[in-house]
């Protein structure tokens, strides 16, 4: 299924229980069956909250907006949520979300208290992706500065940070029941970090793609779905590292974001072609697979900067992409409001 969005999309999210999908558009609109004018500048991030009753969006105008899903009307807006354009949003718990901006700052917002409860100056460049380890209360982020950070929400500090990689890190997922952190890079290499040993990666999957790995989704503990700069979407095995099968070719343009429907029956993809595509995963994954031999990996023994053991598993972009977003719509600060989430 294809849906012409009429504008470039930055983010996609599926409703947690219904057959509903939202996309965040560069023209400031939120495409949610009906189209909602959410921001004066581009709309970069969108996430369903509150059991799907509300939808959060983030923008280069530095604001976060809460929209009612049924009516499309604005519930509340937080102006000056960040000092720089907002690039990423993710859900953490039922009552908290995290946002990341173009200057490397990460903030955690408490919906019930209607306030910022954690703030981390984690990176020197834009936040490209984030993921959350709930039992450990650790927020992991990748950045255009080429590093992976681990933010401790209990201690409110950046607990660990990797050494600079050869290129920008664009995407991150947790695998192997939380024992491995996988990061996608601009040069197409997957970097694998062992939990607690974040200074340097323990393995590298060097034969995946010569194109940047802009987005990743965890399918299960052993497999991820990757979206690349060349428009290819692949099913990839982790330890052993291998390309299991190509899933689809969205277009000749870079894949911006991937998301699962609530039942994982459909995979949604957006790219620079302004088209939202929905792929039937049941049919694709039951089809013939093209496997390749496991590639050589580079193993490194490193010291741990993190004393905590990982006991849970949970589960953008290139330099040109980061610059494109900044140039497309620079943030302008307006008056601050403390009434965000007041009606959620």
mmCIF file of N, CA and C in Angstrom, residues 140-199:
data_model
loop_
_atom_site.group_PDB
_atom_site.id
_atom_site.type_symbol
_atom_site.label_atom_id
_atom_site.label_comp_id
_atom_site.label_asym_id
_atom_site.label_seq_id
_atom_site.Cartn_x
_atom_site.Cartn_y
_atom_site.Cartn_z
ATOM 1 N N UNK A 140 19.815 5.338 25.897
ATOM 2 C CA UNK A 140 20.963 5.297 24.994
ATOM 3 C C UNK A 140 20.680 6.158 23.773
ATOM 4 N N UNK A 141 21.693 6.890 23.328
ATOM 5 C CA UNK A 141 21.517 7.798 22.190
ATOM 6 C C UNK A 141 22.719 7.742 21.274
ATOM 7 N N UNK A 142 22.464 7.904 19.977
ATOM 8 C CA UNK A 142 23.521 8.083 18.989
ATOM 9 C C UNK A 142 23.461 9.503 18.451
ATOM 10 N N UNK A 143 24.579 9.932 17.889
ATOM 11 C CA UNK A 143 24.675 11.334 17.492
ATOM 12 C C UNK A 143 25.515 11.508 16.241
ATOM 13 N N UNK A 144 25.334 12.645 15.620
ATOM 14 C CA UNK A 144 26.163 13.027 14.490
ATOM 15 C C UNK A 144 27.606 13.272 14.862
ATOM 16 N N UNK A 145 27.905 13.342 16.174
ATOM 17 C CA UNK A 145 29.306 13.503 16.577
ATOM 18 C C UNK A 145 30.062 12.181 16.572
ATOM 19 N N UNK A 146 29.374 11.072 16.196
ATOM 20 C CA UNK A 146 30.038 9.788 16.065
ATOM 21 C C UNK A 146 30.170 9.005 17.351
ATOM 22 N N UNK A 147 29.385 9.328 18.382
ATOM 23 C CA UNK A 147 29.480 8.617 19.650
ATOM 24 C C UNK A 147 28.120 8.057 20.080
ATOM 25 N N UNK A 148 28.198 7.064 20.952
ATOM 26 C CA UNK A 148 27.047 6.481 21.645
ATOM 27 C C UNK A 148 27.114 6.914 23.098
ATOM 28 N N UNK A 149 26.000 7.393 23.646
ATOM 29 C CA UNK A 149 25.958 7.795 25.055
ATOM 30 C C UNK A 149 24.967 6.945 25.827
ATOM 31 N N UNK A 150 25.221 6.809 27.129
ATOM 32 C CA UNK A 150 24.328 6.096 28.044
ATOM 33 C C UNK A 150 23.982 7.048 29.174
ATOM 34 N N UNK A 151 22.725 7.464 29.251
ATOM 35 C CA UNK A 151 22.277 8.403 30.270
ATOM 36 C C UNK A 151 21.555 7.651 31.381
ATOM 37 N N UNK A 152 21.997 7.844 32.608
ATOM 38 C CA UNK A 152 21.406 7.210 33.776
ATOM 39 C C UNK A 152 20.292 8.105 34.299
ATOM 40 N N UNK A 153 19.043 7.647 34.172
ATOM 41 C CA UNK A 153 17.916 8.483 34.571
ATOM 42 C C UNK A 153 17.764 8.545 36.084
ATOM 43 N N UNK A 154 18.224 7.514 36.795
ATOM 44 C CA UNK A 154 18.126 7.542 38.247
ATOM 45 C C UNK A 154 19.126 8.541 38.841
ATOM 46 N N UNK A 155 20.326 8.578 38.296
ATOM 47 C CA UNK A 155 21.376 9.464 38.807
ATOM 48 C C UNK A 155 21.452 10.790 38.062
ATOM 49 N N UNK A 156 20.665 10.914 37.001
ATOM 50 C CA UNK A 156 20.606 12.139 36.198
ATOM 51 C C UNK A 156 21.997 12.566 35.725
ATOM 52 N N UNK A 157 22.698 11.615 35.087
ATOM 53 C CA UNK A 157 24.020 11.939 34.569
ATOM 54 C C UNK A 157 24.305 11.081 33.341
ATOM 55 N N UNK A 158 25.224 11.571 32.506
ATOM 56 C CA UNK A 158 25.711 10.773 31.385
ATOM 57 C C UNK A 158 26.711 9.780 31.973
ATOM 58 N N UNK A 159 26.317 8.526 32.050
ATOM 59 C CA UNK A 159 27.120 7.531 32.753
ATOM 60 C C UNK A 159 28.267 6.992 31.916
ATOM 61 N N UNK A 160 28.069 6.895 30.619
ATOM 62 C CA UNK A 160 29.128 6.366 29.757
ATOM 63 C C UNK A 160 28.996 6.970 28.362
ATOM 64 N N UNK A 161 30.113 7.030 27.680
ATOM 65 C CA UNK A 161 30.114 7.510 26.299
ATOM 66 C C UNK A 161 31.234 6.822 25.531
ATOM 67 N N UNK A 162 30.923 6.429 24.304
ATOM 68 C CA UNK A 162 31.906 5.716 23.501
ATOM 69 C C UNK A 162 32.970 6.665 22.969
ATOM 70 N N UNK A 163 34.067 6.078 22.530
ATOM 71 C CA UNK A 163 35.048 6.846 21.786
ATOM 72 C C UNK A 163 34.451 7.227 20.436
ATOM 73 N N UNK A 164 35.024 8.213 19.794
ATOM 74 C CA UNK A 164 34.529 8.655 18.500
ATOM 75 C C UNK A 164 34.740 7.554 17.468
ATOM 76 N N UNK A 165 33.690 7.242 16.734
ATOM 77 C CA UNK A 165 33.803 6.266 15.664
ATOM 78 C C UNK A 165 34.338 6.952 14.409
ATOM 79 N N UNK A 166 34.553 6.184 13.384
ATOM 80 C CA UNK A 166 35.097 6.747 12.151
ATOM 81 C C UNK A 166 34.091 7.654 11.447
ATOM 82 N N UNK A 167 32.811 7.470 11.769
ATOM 83 C CA UNK A 167 31.788 8.257 11.093
ATOM 84 C C UNK A 167 30.607 8.474 12.018
ATOM 85 N N UNK A 168 29.626 9.197 11.545
ATOM 86 C CA UNK A 168 28.456 9.511 12.350
ATOM 87 C C UNK A 168 27.646 8.253 12.646
ATOM 88 N N UNK A 169 27.093 8.187 13.853
ATOM 89 C CA UNK A 169 26.184 7.105 14.229
ATOM 90 C C UNK A 169 24.760 7.597 14.048
ATOM 91 N N UNK A 170 23.947 6.796 13.353
ATOM 92 C CA UNK A 170 22.636 7.273 12.902
ATOM 93 C C UNK A 170 21.458 6.537 13.519
ATOM 94 N N UNK A 171 21.676 5.344 14.073
ATOM 95 C CA UNK A 171 20.561 4.543 14.576
ATOM 96 C C UNK A 171 21.068 3.598 15.651
ATOM 97 N N UNK A 172 20.169 3.156 16.548
ATOM 98 C CA UNK A 172 20.578 2.301 17.657
ATOM 99 C C UNK A 172 19.425 1.396 18.074
ATOM 100 N N UNK A 173 19.739 0.116 18.379
ATOM 101 C CA UNK A 173 18.777 -0.828 18.951
ATOM 102 C C UNK A 173 19.492 -1.690 19.980
ATOM 103 N N UNK A 174 18.711 -2.246 20.912
ATOM 104 C CA UNK A 174 19.208 -3.206 21.897
ATOM 105 C C UNK A 174 18.871 -4.608 21.427
ATOM 106 N N UNK A 175 19.844 -5.530 21.528
ATOM 107 C CA UNK A 175 19.653 -6.891 21.040
ATOM 108 C C UNK A 175 20.143 -7.899 22.079
ATOM 109 N N UNK A 176 19.882 -9.198 21.794
ATOM 110 C CA UNK A 176 20.395 -10.299 22.608
ATOM 111 C C UNK A 176 20.025 -10.121 24.079
ATOM 112 N N UNK A 177 18.725 -9.826 24.314
ATOM 113 C CA UNK A 177 18.240 -9.630 25.685
ATOM 114 C C UNK A 177 19.032 -8.571 26.438
ATOM 115 N N UNK A 178 19.370 -7.525 25.711
ATOM 116 C CA UNK A 178 20.052 -6.390 26.315
ATOM 117 C C UNK A 178 21.544 -6.523 26.442
ATOM 118 N N UNK A 179 22.130 -7.614 25.987
ATOM 119 C CA UNK A 179 23.573 -7.792 26.124
ATOM 120 C C UNK A 179 24.360 -7.069 25.035
ATOM 121 N N UNK A 180 23.692 -6.725 23.930
ATOM 122 C CA UNK A 180 24.371 -6.055 22.825
ATOM 123 C C UNK A 180 23.610 -4.794 22.419
ATOM 124 N N UNK A 181 24.379 -3.764 22.112
ATOM 125 C CA UNK A 181 23.845 -2.522 21.552
ATOM 126 C C UNK A 181 24.376 -2.407 20.132
ATOM 127 N N UNK A 182 23.458 -2.250 19.170
ATOM 128 C CA UNK A 182 23.840 -2.195 17.756
ATOM 129 C C UNK A 182 23.601 -0.783 17.237
ATOM 130 N N UNK A 183 24.625 -0.210 16.617
ATOM 131 C CA UNK A 183 24.527 1.147 16.076
ATOM 132 C C UNK A 183 24.785 1.122 14.571
ATOM 133 N N UNK A 184 23.950 1.807 13.813
ATOM 134 C CA UNK A 184 24.159 1.968 12.386
ATOM 135 C C UNK A 184 24.946 3.236 12.109
ATOM 136 N N UNK A 185 25.823 3.181 11.124
ATOM 137 C CA UNK A 185 26.709 4.318 10.857
ATOM 138 C C UNK A 185 26.535 4.847 9.443
ATOM 139 N N UNK A 186 27.143 6.001 9.212
ATOM 140 C CA UNK A 186 27.045 6.657 7.915
ATOM 141 C C UNK A 186 27.773 5.879 6.830
ATOM 142 N N UNK A 187 28.823 5.143 7.203
ATOM 143 C CA UNK A 187 29.582 4.410 6.197
ATOM 144 C C UNK A 187 29.049 2.996 5.967
ATOM 145 N N UNK A 188 27.904 2.666 6.554
ATOM 146 C CA UNK A 188 27.255 1.384 6.299
ATOM 147 C C UNK A 188 27.694 0.255 7.203
ATOM 148 N N UNK A 189 28.546 0.522 8.177
ATOM 149 C CA UNK A 189 29.015 -0.501 9.114
ATOM 150 C C UNK A 189 28.121 -0.507 10.351
ATOM 151 N N UNK A 190 27.781 -1.711 10.822
ATOM 152 C CA UNK A 190 27.092 -1.856 12.094
ATOM 153 C C UNK A 190 28.128 -2.050 13.195
ATOM 154 N N UNK A 191 28.061 -1.222 14.232
ATOM 155 C CA UNK A 191 28.945 -1.330 15.379
ATOM 156 C C UNK A 191 28.187 -2.019 16.508
ATOM 157 N N UNK A 192 28.792 -3.053 17.095
ATOM 158 C CA UNK A 192 28.176 -3.801 18.182
ATOM 159 C C UNK A 192 28.947 -3.549 19.471
ATOM 160 N N UNK A 193 28.237 -3.047 20.487
ATOM 161 C CA UNK A 193 28.820 -2.805 21.795
ATOM 162 C C UNK A 193 28.259 -3.817 22.792
ATOM 163 N N UNK A 194 29.121 -4.328 23.675
ATOM 164 C CA UNK A 194 28.668 -5.175 24.764
ATOM 165 C C UNK A 194 28.195 -4.291 25.908
ATOM 166 N N UNK A 195 27.079 -4.700 26.542
ATOM 167 C CA UNK A 195 26.524 -3.876 27.610
ATOM 168 C C UNK A 195 27.553 -3.693 28.730
ATOM 169 N N UNK A 196 27.736 -2.460 29.147
ATOM 170 C CA UNK A 196 28.703 -2.140 30.186
ATOM 171 C C UNK A 196 30.078 -1.829 29.655
ATOM 172 N N UNK A 197 30.323 -2.102 28.385
ATOM 173 C CA UNK A 197 31.637 -1.835 27.770
ATOM 174 C C UNK A 197 31.415 -0.926 26.569
ATOM 175 N N UNK A 198 31.249 0.350 26.846
ATOM 176 C CA UNK A 198 30.824 1.277 25.810
ATOM 177 C C UNK A 198 31.952 2.113 25.216
ATOM 178 N N UNK A 199 33.153 1.990 25.741
ATOM 179 C CA UNK A 199 34.245 2.807 25.213
ATOM 180 C C UNK A 199 34.526 2.501 23.746
#
